[in-house]
Coordinates of C-alpha atoms in Angstrom, one line a residue:
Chain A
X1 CA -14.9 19.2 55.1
X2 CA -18.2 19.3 56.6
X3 CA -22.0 21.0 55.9
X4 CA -24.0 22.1 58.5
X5 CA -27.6 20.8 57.9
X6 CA -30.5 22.0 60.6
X7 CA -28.4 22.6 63.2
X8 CA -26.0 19.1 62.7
X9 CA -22.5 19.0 61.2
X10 CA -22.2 17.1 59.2
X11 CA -18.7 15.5 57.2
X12 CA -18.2 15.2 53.7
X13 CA -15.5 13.9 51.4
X14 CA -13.0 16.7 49.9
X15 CA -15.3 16.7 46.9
X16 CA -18.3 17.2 48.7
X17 CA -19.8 13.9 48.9
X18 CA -21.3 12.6 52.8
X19 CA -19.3 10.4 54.3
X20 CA -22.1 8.7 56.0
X21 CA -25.0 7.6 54.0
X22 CA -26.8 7.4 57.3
X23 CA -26.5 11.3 57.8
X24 CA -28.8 12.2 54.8
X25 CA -31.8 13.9 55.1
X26 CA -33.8 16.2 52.4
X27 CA -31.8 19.0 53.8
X28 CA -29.0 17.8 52.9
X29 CA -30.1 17.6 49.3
X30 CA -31.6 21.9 50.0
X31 CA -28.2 22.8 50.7
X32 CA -26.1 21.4 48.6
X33 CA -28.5 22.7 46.0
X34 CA -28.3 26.0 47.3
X35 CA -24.2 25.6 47.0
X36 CA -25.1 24.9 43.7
X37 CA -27.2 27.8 42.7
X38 CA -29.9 25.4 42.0
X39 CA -33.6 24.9 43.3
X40 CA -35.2 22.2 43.8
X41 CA -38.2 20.9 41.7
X42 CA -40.4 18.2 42.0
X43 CA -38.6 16.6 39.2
X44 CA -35.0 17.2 41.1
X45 CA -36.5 14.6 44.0
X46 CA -38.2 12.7 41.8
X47 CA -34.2 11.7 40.5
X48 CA -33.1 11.8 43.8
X49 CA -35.6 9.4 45.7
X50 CA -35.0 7.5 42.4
X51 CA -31.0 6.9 43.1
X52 CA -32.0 6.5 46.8
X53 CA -33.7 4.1 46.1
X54 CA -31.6 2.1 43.5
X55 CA -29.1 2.8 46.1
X56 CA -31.0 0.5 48.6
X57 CA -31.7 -2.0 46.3
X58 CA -28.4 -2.7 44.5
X59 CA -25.7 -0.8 47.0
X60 CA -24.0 1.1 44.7
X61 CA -24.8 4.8 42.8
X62 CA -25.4 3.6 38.8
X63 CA -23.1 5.0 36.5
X64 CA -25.1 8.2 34.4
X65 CA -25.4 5.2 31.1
X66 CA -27.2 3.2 33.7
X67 CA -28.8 5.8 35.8
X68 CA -30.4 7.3 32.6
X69 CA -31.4 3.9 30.9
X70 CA -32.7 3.1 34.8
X71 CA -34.9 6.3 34.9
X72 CA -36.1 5.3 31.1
X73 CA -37.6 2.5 31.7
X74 CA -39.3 3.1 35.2
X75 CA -40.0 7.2 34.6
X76 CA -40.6 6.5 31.1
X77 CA -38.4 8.1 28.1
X78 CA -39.3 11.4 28.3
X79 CA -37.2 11.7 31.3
X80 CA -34.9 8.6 30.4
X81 CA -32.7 10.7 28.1
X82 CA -29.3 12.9 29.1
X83 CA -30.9 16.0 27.7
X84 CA -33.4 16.5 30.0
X85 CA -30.9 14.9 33.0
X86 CA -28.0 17.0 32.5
X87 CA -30.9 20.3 32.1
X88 CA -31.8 19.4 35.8
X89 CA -28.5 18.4 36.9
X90 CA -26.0 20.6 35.0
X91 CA -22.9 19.4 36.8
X92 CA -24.3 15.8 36.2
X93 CA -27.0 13.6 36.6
X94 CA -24.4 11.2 38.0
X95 CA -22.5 13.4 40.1
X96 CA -24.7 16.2 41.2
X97 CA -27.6 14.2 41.7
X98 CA -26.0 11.5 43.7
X99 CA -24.3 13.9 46.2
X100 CA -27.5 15.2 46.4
X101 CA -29.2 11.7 47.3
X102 CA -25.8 11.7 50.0
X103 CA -24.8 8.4 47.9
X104 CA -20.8 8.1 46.9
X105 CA -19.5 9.2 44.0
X106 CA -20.7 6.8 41.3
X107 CA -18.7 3.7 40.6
X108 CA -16.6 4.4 37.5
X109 CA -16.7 8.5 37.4
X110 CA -13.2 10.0 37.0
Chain B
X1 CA -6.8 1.7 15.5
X2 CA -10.1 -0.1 15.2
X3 CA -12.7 -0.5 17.6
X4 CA -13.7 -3.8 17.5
X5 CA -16.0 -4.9 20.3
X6 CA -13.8 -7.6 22.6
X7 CA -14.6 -10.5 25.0
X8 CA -13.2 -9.8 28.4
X9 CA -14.0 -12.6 31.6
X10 CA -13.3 -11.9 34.9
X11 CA -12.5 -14.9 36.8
X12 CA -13.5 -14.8 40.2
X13 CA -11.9 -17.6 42.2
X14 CA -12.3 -16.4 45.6
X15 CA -15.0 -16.3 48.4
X16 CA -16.2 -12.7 49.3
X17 CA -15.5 -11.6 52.5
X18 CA -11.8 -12.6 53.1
X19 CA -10.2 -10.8 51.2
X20 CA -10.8 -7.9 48.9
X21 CA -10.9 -9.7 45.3
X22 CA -14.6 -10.4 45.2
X23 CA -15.3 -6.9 46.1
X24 CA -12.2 -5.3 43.6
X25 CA -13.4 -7.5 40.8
X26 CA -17.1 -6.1 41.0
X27 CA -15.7 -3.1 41.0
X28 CA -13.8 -3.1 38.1
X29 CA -16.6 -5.0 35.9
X30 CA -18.9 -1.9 37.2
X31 CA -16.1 0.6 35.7
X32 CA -15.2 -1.5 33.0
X33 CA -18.6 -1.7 31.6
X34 CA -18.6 1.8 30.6
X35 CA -15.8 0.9 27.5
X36 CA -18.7 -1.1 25.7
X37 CA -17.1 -4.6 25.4
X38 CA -18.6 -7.8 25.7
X39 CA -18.2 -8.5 29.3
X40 CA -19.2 -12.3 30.9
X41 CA -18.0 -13.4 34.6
X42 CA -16.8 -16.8 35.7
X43 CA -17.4 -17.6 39.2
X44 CA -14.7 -21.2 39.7
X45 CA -13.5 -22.5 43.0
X46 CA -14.5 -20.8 46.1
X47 CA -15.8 -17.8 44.0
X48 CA -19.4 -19.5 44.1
X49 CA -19.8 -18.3 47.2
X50 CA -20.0 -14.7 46.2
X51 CA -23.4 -15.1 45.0
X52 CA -24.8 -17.6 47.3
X53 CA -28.2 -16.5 48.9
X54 CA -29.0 -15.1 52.1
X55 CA -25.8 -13.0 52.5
X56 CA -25.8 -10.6 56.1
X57 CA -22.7 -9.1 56.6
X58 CA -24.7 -6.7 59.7
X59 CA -22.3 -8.9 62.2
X60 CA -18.8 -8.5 60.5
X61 CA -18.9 -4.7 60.2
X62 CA -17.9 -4.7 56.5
X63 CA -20.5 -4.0 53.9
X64 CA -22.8 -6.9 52.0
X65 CA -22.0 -5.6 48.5
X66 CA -24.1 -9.5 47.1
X67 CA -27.0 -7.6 46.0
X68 CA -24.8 -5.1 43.8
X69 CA -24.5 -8.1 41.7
X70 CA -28.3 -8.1 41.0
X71 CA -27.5 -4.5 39.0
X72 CA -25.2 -6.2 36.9
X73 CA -27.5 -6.4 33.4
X74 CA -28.4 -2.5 34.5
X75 CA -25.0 -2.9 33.0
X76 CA -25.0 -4.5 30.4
X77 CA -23.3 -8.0 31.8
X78 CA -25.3 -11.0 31.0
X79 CA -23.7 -13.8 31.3
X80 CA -22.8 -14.9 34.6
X81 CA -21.0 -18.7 34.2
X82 CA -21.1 -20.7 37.1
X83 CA -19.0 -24.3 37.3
X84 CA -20.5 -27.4 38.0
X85 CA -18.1 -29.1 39.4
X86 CA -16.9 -26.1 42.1
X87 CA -20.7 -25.8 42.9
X88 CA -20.9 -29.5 44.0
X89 CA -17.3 -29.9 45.9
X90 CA -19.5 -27.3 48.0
X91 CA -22.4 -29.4 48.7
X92 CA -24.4 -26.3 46.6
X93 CA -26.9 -26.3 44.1
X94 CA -27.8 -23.6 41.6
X95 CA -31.2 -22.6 44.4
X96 CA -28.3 -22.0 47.1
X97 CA -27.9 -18.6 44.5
X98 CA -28.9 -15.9 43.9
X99 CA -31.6 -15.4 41.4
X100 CA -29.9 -13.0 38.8
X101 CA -31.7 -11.7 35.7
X102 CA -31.0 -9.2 33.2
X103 CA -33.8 -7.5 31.0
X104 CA -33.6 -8.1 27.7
X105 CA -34.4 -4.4 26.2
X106 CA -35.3 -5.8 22.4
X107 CA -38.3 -8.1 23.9
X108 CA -40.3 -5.2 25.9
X109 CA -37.9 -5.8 28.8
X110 CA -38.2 -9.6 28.9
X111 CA -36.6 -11.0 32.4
X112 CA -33.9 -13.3 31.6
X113 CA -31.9 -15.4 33.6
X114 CA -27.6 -14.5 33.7
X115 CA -26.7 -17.6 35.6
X116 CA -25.4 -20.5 33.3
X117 CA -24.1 -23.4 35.3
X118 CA -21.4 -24.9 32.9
X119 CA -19.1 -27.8 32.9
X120 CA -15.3 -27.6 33.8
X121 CA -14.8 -28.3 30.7
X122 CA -17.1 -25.9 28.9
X123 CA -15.6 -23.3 30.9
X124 CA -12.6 -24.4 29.7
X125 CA -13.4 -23.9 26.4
X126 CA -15.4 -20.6 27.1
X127 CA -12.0 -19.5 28.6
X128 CA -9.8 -20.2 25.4
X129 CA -12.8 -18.3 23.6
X130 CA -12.1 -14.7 25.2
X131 CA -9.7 -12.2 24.2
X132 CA -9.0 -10.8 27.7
X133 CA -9.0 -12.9 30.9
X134 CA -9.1 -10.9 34.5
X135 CA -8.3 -12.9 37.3
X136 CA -9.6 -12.1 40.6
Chain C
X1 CA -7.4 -19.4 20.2
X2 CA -4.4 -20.7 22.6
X3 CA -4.0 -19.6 26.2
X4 CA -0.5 -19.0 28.2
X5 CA -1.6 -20.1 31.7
X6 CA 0.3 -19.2 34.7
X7 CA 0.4 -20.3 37.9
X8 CA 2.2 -18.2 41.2
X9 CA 1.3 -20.1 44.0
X10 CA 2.6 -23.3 45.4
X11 CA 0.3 -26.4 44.4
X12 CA 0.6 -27.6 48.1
X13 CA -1.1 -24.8 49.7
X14 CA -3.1 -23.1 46.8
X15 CA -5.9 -24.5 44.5
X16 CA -4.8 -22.4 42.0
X17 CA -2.3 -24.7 39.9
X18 CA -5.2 -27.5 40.0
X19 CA -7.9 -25.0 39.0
X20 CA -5.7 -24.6 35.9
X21 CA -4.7 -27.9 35.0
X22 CA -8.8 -28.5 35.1
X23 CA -9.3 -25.3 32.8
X24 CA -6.1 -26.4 30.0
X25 CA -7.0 -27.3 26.7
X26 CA -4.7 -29.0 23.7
X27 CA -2.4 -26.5 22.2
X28 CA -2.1 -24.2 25.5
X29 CA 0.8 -23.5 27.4
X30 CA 1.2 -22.9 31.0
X31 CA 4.6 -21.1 33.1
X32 CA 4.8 -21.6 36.4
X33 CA 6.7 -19.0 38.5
X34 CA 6.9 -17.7 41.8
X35 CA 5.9 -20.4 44.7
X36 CA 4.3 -21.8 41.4
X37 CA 7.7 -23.2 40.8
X38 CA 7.4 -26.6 43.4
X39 CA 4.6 -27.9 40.8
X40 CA 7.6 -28.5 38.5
X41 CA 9.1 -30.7 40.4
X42 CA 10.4 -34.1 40.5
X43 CA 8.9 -37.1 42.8
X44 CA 5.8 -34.1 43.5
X45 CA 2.5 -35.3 43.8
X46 CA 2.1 -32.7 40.7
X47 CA 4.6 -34.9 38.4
X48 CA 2.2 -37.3 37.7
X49 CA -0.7 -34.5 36.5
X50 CA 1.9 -32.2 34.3
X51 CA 3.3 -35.7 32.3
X52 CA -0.7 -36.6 31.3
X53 CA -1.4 -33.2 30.0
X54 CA -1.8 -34.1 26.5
X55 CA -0.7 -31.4 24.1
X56 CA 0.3 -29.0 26.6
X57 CA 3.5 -27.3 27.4
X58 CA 5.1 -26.9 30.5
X59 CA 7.6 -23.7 31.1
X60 CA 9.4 -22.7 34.1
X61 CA 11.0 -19.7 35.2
X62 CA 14.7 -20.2 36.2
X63 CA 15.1 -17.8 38.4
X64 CA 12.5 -18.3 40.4
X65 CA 13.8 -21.5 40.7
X66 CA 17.4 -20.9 41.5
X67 CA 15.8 -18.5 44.3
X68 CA 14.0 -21.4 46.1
X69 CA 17.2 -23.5 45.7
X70 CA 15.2 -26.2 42.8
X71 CA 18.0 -27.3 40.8
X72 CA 17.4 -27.9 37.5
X73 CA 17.9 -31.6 37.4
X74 CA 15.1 -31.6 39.9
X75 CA 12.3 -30.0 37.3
X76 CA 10.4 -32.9 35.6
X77 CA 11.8 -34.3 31.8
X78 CA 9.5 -32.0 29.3
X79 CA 9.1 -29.0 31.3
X80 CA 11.5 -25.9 29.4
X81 CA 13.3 -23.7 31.5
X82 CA 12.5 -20.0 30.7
X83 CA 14.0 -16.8 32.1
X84 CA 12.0 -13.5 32.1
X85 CA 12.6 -12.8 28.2
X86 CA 11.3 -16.2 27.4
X87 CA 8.2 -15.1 29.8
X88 CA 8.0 -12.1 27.8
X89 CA 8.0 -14.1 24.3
X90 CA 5.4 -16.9 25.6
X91 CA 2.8 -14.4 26.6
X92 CA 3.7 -12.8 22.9
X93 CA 3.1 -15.7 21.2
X94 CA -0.4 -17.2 22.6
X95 CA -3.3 -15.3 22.1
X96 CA -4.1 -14.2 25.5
X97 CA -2.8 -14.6 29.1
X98 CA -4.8 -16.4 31.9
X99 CA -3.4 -15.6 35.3
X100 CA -4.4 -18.5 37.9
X101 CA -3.9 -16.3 41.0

């Protein structure tokens, strides 16, 4: 499978997931969103650059118990909580939002 | 069935890059850490190395999954047990490690460390102490 | 709580029957099987470290044995030949299984 993102091709995994992290760029995020039926808010990238990030640091996409406890505690607890996660990311804050960020799937999701 | 809360250790016995343990084990403690159990990690023979310091894997062509281990109390794991006695039959020291913390959400997010260097034999006896031993 | 120990690999080329004879306590019991097997041998350099294991049983599995061609008046005095139902019954009977990979 592949998307086609500003004019590049680019592969994914046959659940929609890049196959190279390298490939991602915030169009990549607009499109899949747009797959989706979803538009992106602020508060969409503010997740995203937030798993891109943890992604850099630790190498790995945080399972949603971590991912929200993660967000919690640097986003603070308004946002920390699966409620308002799962209302910007119905398909999953783990998931969506990582496929979005063009991490893997998260470690430990079925 | 109840669901009383269990002590699982993963050994880890084996340097990183050689073969695939190291990598499988972290892996499964990742996965396994969603079943909230009481999880601790041994790191005996040549699996010291897997958290030695300084890490580059940019020359090998296979990825440097050492800082993944430094999202470990994200998780919930903190207690990383290191032995003595493998450390030193490696000419390393507990600074030849990583520095691995967990925070400690009941003290305002106090930074605390998950490395315990222990004895053989007080891994020995941390051993008989689990319910469920992985070996890696 | 009392740990069945088991070792697969040969003591001559692998660390790991050492690593477990450094990691036994009183009351444990460990089975050797597989290439495990030579460390329950007679005139080994292992003999000496399975006969001053105090309080520690010694198993080994007899058909892993017969398939490397280790008679059984070759195994060292103490240490119990098992097949795979005895296997079965050990890691039944001790609390918990500790594989020495």
């Amino acid at each position: 499978m592949a998307i086609e993102v500003e004019g590049k091709v680019l592969e994914t995994d046959e659940e929609g997931y890049l196959v190279n992290l390298s490939d991602w760029m915030p169009g990549v995020a607009e499109i899949m969103a747009k797959d989706d039926d979803l538009e992106l808010t602020d508060e969409h990238w503010e997740i995203i650059n937030f798993l891109r990030e943890y992604y850099e640091e630790y190498q790995i996409a945080p399972a949603v118990r971590v991912l929200t406890k993660a967000v919690g505690k640097k986003l603070g607890k308004e946002k920390g909580n699966s409620k308002y996660l799962y209302a910007l990311f119905p398909y999953g804050p783990g998931k969506q939002a990582c496929r979005f960020a063009g991490l893997p799937k998260p470690t430990g999701c079925i | 069935m109840s669901e009383e809360i269990k002590n699982f250790l993963y050994l880890n016995r084996r340097a990183p890059y050689g073969t695939i343990y190291a990598w499988e084990s972290l892996e499964v403690v990742l996965i396994g850490a969603a079943f909230d159990q009481k999880v601790s990690l041994a790191f005996v023979d040549d699996g010291v190395f897997q958290i030695a310091k300084g890490q580059d894997t940019s020359g090998i062509g296979m990825k440097n999954f050492s800082p993944t281990y430094a999202a470990l109390g994200d998780y919930d794991v903190h207690q990383l047990f290191v032995e003595k006695e493998s450390l030193e039959e490696r000419g390393l020291t507990v600074d030849d490690l990583m520095h691995l913390t967990w925070e400690d959400e009941d003290e305002d997010w106090a930074e605390k460390d998950s490395i315990q260097v222990v004895s053989r034999l007080e891994l020995a006896e941390i051993i008989a102490a689990q319910d469920v031993v992985f070996s890696f | 709580m009392n740990a069945l120990h088991t070792v697969n690999k040969s003591p001559f080329e692998k660390r790991s029957f050492d690593s477990c004879m450094g990691h036994i306590l009183e009351g444990s019991a460990v089975l050797l099987y597989e290439d495990g097997v030579y460390a329950a041998m007679k005139g080994t350099a292992m003999e000496g470290k399975v006969k001053s294991a105090q309080g520690v049983r010694f198993y080994v599995l007899g058909p892993d044995l017969k398939a490397r061609g280790v008679s059984e008046e070759r195994v060292i005095d103490g240490v119990e030949i098992v097949d795979y139902a005895g296997f079965v019954d050990l890691a039944a009977e001790l609390d918990k299984v500790v594989a020495w990979v």
